[in-house]
Coordinates of C-alpha atoms and ligand atoms in Angstrom, one line a residue:
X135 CA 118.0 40.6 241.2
X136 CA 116.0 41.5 244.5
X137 CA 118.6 44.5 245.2
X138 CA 117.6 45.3 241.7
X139 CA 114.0 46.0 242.8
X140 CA 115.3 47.5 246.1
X141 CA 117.5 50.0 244.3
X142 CA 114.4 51.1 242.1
X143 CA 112.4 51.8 245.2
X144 CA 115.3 53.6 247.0
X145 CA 115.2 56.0 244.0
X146 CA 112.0 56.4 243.7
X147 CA 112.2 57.2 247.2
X148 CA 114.9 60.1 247.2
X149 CA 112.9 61.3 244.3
X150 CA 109.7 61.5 246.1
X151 CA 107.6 60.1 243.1
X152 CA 104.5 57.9 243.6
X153 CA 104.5 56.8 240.8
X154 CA 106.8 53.7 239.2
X155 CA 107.5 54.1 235.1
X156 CA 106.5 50.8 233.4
X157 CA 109.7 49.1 233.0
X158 CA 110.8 49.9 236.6
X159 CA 107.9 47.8 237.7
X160 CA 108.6 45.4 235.2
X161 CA 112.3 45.0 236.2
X162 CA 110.6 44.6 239.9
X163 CA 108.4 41.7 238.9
X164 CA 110.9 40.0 237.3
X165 CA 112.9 40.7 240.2
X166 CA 110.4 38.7 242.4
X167 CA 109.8 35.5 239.1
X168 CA 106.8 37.2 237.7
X169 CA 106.9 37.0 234.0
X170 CA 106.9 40.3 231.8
X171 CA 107.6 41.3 227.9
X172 CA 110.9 42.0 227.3
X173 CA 111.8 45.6 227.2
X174 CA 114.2 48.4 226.3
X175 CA 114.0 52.1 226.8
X176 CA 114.4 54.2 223.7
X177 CA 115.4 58.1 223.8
X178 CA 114.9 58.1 220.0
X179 CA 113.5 56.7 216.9
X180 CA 117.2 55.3 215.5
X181 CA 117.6 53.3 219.1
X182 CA 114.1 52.2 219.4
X183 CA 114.7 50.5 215.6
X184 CA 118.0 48.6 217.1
X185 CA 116.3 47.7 220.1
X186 CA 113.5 46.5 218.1
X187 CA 115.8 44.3 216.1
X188 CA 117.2 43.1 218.9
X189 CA 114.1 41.9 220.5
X190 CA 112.6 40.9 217.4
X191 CA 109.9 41.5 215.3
X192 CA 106.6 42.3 215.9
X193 CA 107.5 45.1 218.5
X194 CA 104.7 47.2 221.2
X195 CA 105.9 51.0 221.5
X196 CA 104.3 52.7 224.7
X197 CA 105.1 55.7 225.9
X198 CA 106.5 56.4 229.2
X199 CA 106.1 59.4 231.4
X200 CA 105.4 60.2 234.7
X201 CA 102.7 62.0 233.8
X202 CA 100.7 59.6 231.6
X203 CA 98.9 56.7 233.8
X204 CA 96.9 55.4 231.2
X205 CA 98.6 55.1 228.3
X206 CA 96.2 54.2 225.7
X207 CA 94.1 57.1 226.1
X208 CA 96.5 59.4 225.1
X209 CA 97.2 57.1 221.8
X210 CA 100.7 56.0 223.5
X211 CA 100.5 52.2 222.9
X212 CA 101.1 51.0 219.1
X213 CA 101.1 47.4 218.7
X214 CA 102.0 44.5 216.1
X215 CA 104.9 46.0 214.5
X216 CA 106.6 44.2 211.7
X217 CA 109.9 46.4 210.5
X218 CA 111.9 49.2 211.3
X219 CA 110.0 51.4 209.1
X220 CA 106.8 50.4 211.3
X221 CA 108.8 51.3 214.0
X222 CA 110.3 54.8 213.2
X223 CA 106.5 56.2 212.1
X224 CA 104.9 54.8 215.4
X225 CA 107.6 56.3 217.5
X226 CA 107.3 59.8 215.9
X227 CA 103.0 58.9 216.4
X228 CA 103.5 58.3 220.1
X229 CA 105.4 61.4 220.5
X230 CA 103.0 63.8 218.3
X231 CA 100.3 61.9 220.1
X232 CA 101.3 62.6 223.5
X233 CA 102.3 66.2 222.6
X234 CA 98.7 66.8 221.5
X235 CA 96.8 65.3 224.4
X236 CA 99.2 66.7 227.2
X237 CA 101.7 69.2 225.8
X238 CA 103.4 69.8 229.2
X239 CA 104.4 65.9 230.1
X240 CA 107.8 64.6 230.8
X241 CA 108.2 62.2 227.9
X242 CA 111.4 59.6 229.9
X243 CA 111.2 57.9 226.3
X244 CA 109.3 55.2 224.6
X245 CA 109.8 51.4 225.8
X246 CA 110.0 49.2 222.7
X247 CA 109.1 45.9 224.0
X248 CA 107.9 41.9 222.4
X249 CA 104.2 41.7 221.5
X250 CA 103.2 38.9 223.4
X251 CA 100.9 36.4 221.4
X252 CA 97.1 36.2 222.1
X253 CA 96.2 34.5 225.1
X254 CA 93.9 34.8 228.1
X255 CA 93.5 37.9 229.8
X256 CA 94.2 37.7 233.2
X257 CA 94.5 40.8 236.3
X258 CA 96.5 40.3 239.2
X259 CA 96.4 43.7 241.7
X260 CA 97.2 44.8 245.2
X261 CA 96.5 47.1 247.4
X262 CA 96.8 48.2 250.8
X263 CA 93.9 47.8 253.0
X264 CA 94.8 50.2 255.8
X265 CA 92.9 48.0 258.4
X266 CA 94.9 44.5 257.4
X267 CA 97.4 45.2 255.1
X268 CA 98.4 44.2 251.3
X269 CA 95.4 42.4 249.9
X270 CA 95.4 40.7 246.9
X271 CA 93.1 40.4 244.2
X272 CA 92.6 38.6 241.2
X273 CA 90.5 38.5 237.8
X274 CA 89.6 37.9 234.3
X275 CA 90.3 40.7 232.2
X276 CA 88.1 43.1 230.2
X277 CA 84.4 43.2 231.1
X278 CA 84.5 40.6 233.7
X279 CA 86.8 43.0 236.2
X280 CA 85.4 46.1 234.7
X281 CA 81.6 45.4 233.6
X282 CA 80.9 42.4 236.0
X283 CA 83.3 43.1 239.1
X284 CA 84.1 39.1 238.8
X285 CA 87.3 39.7 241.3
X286 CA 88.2 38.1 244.5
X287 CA 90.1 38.7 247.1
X288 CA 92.5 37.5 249.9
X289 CA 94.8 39.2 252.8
X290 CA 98.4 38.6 252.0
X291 CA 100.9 36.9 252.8
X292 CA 98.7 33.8 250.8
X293 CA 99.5 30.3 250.3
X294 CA 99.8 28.4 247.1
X295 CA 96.4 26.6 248.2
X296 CA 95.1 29.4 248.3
X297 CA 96.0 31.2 244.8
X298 CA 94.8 28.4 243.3
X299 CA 91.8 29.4 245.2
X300 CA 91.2 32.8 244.4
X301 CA 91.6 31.9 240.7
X302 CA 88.5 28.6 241.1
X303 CA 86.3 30.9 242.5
X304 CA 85.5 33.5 239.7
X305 CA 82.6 33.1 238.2
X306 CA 84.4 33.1 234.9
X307 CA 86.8 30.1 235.9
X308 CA 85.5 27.8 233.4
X309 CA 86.5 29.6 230.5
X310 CA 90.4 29.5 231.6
X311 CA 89.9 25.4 231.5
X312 CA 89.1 26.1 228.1
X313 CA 86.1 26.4 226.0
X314 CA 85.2 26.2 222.2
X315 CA 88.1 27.0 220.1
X316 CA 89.7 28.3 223.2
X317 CA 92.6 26.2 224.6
X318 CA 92.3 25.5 228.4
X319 CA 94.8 28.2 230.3
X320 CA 97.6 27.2 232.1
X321 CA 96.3 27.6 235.9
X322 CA 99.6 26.6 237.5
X323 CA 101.5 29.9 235.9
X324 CA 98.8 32.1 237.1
X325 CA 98.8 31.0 240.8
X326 CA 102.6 31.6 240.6
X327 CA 102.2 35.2 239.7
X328 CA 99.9 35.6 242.5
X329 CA 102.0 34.2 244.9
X330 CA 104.8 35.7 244.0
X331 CA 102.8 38.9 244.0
X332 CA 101.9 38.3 247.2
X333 CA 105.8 37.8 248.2
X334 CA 106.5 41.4 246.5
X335 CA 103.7 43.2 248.3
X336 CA 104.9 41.8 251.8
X337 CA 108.7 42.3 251.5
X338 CA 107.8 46.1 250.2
X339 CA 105.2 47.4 252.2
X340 CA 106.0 51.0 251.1
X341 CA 103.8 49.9 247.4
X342 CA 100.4 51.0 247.7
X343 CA 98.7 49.8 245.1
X344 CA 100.2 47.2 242.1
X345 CA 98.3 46.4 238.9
X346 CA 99.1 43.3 236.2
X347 CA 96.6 44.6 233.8
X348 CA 96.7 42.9 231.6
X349 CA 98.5 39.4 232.0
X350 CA 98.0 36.8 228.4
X351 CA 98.0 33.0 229.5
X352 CA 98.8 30.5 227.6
X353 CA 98.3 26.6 227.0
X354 CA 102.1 26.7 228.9
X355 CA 102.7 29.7 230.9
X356 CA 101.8 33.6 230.7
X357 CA 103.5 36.6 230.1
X358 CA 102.4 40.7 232.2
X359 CA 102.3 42.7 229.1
X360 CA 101.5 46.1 231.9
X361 CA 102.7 46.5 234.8
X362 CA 101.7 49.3 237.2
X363 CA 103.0 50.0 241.2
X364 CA 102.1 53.2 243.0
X365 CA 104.1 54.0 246.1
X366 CA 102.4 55.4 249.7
Ligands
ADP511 P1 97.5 51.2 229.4 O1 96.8 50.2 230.3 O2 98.4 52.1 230.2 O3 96.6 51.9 228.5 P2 98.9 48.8 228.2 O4 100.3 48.7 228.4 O5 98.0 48.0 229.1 O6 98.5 50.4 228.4 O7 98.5 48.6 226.7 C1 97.2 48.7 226.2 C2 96.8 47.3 225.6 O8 97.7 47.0 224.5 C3 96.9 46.1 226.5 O9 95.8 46.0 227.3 C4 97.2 45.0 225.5 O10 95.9 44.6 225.0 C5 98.0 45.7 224.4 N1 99.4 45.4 224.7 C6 100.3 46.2 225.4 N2 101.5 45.7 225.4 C7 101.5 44.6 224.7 C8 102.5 43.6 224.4 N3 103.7 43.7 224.8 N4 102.1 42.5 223.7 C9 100.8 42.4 223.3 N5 99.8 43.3 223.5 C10 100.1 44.4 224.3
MG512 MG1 97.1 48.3 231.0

């Protein structure tokens, strides 16, 4: 598994691309224990349905392209799937989509993957701080990262004490013990993912910037539904 995630840099590498496709740095978190959606790259409508099947219903379809960083605003992420026929008109969507908001990308074909249930959103990043190195940062997602800049940070390499830190000391901690309706998150899962972030971002030093955006806890564990790394 950890040659896996060296092979994907190697290429990437040789290629001299920045940029990682989703399911490369999907099959590089895995690589290093972080959990991701399943996934299986279609090059057309008929596979995406057998992969779909194969996964199981409901099915996400994203695009993927070198080109397109942020897939939603080019109308490249359909979720909640329920059948093949749901699946054929949402591939031929993303495509037309794409086509219309940037005719000239490279389209590497559309990654059917499992829609992960409802959960807590959750943002593990890194990136390289060229004074100390890989630093690591964590957050609830939505407006807290984006409209309140709840984060926190720490240098990497971190300890498990330490995870478990960053994740107490957002101001939005008490809603992952669980509020309302809202079942309590599971803490444990998320201090994993950090740490083994943490592990990934030392043993590759060459990735400039990762982004788990976003990642849905659960009562029992959590699952990255996006996964982003960017190369120096
Ligand atoms: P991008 O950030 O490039 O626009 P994402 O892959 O993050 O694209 O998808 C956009 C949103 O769609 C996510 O924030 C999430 O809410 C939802 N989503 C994406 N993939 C899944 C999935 N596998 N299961 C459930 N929801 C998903
Ligand atoms: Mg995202």
């Amino acid at each position: 598994m950890m040659e896996k995630a060296s092979a994907i840099l190697t290429k990437a590498r040789k290629e001299k691309r920045h940029a990682l496709l989703e399911p490369e740095s999907k099959t590089i978190c895995s690589a290093y224990g972080i959990p991701v959606t399943e996934f299986k790259l279609a090059k057309d409508e008929t596979e995406a349905v057998r992969f779909a099947k194969q996964i199981g219903y409901p099915v996400v379809l994203k695009i993927v392209s070198l080109d397109i960083i942020h897939k939603s605003d080019v109308g490249g992420v359909i979720v909640n799937l329920k059948n093949d026929k749901e699946v054929r008109s949402a591939y031929k969507k993303i495509i037309a989509n794409v086509k219309k908001h940037r005719s000239r990308s490279r389209i590497a074909g559309v990654l059917v993957q499992e829609m992960a249930p409802p959960g807590t959103e959750v943002i593990v990043g890194a990136t390289k701080d060229p004074q100390f190195g890989p630093t690591l940062m964590f957050g609830l997602g939505g407006i807290f990262v984006e409209v309140l800049k709840d984060v926190t940070f720490r240098i990497a390499p971190v300890t498990k004490e330490e995870a478990s830190e960053m994740i107490c000391e957002v101001k939005a901690y008490p809603l992952l013990k669980g509020y309302r309706n809202a079942p309590p998150a599971d803490v444990g899962a998320i201090a994993k993912i950090i740490l083994n972030t943490s592990r990934l971002v030392m043993e590759h030093q060459e990735i400039k910037e990762l982004d788990l955006n976003p990642i849905l806890v659960y009562r029992k564990g959590a699952k990255t539904v996006d996964a982003r790394i960017i190369l120096e």
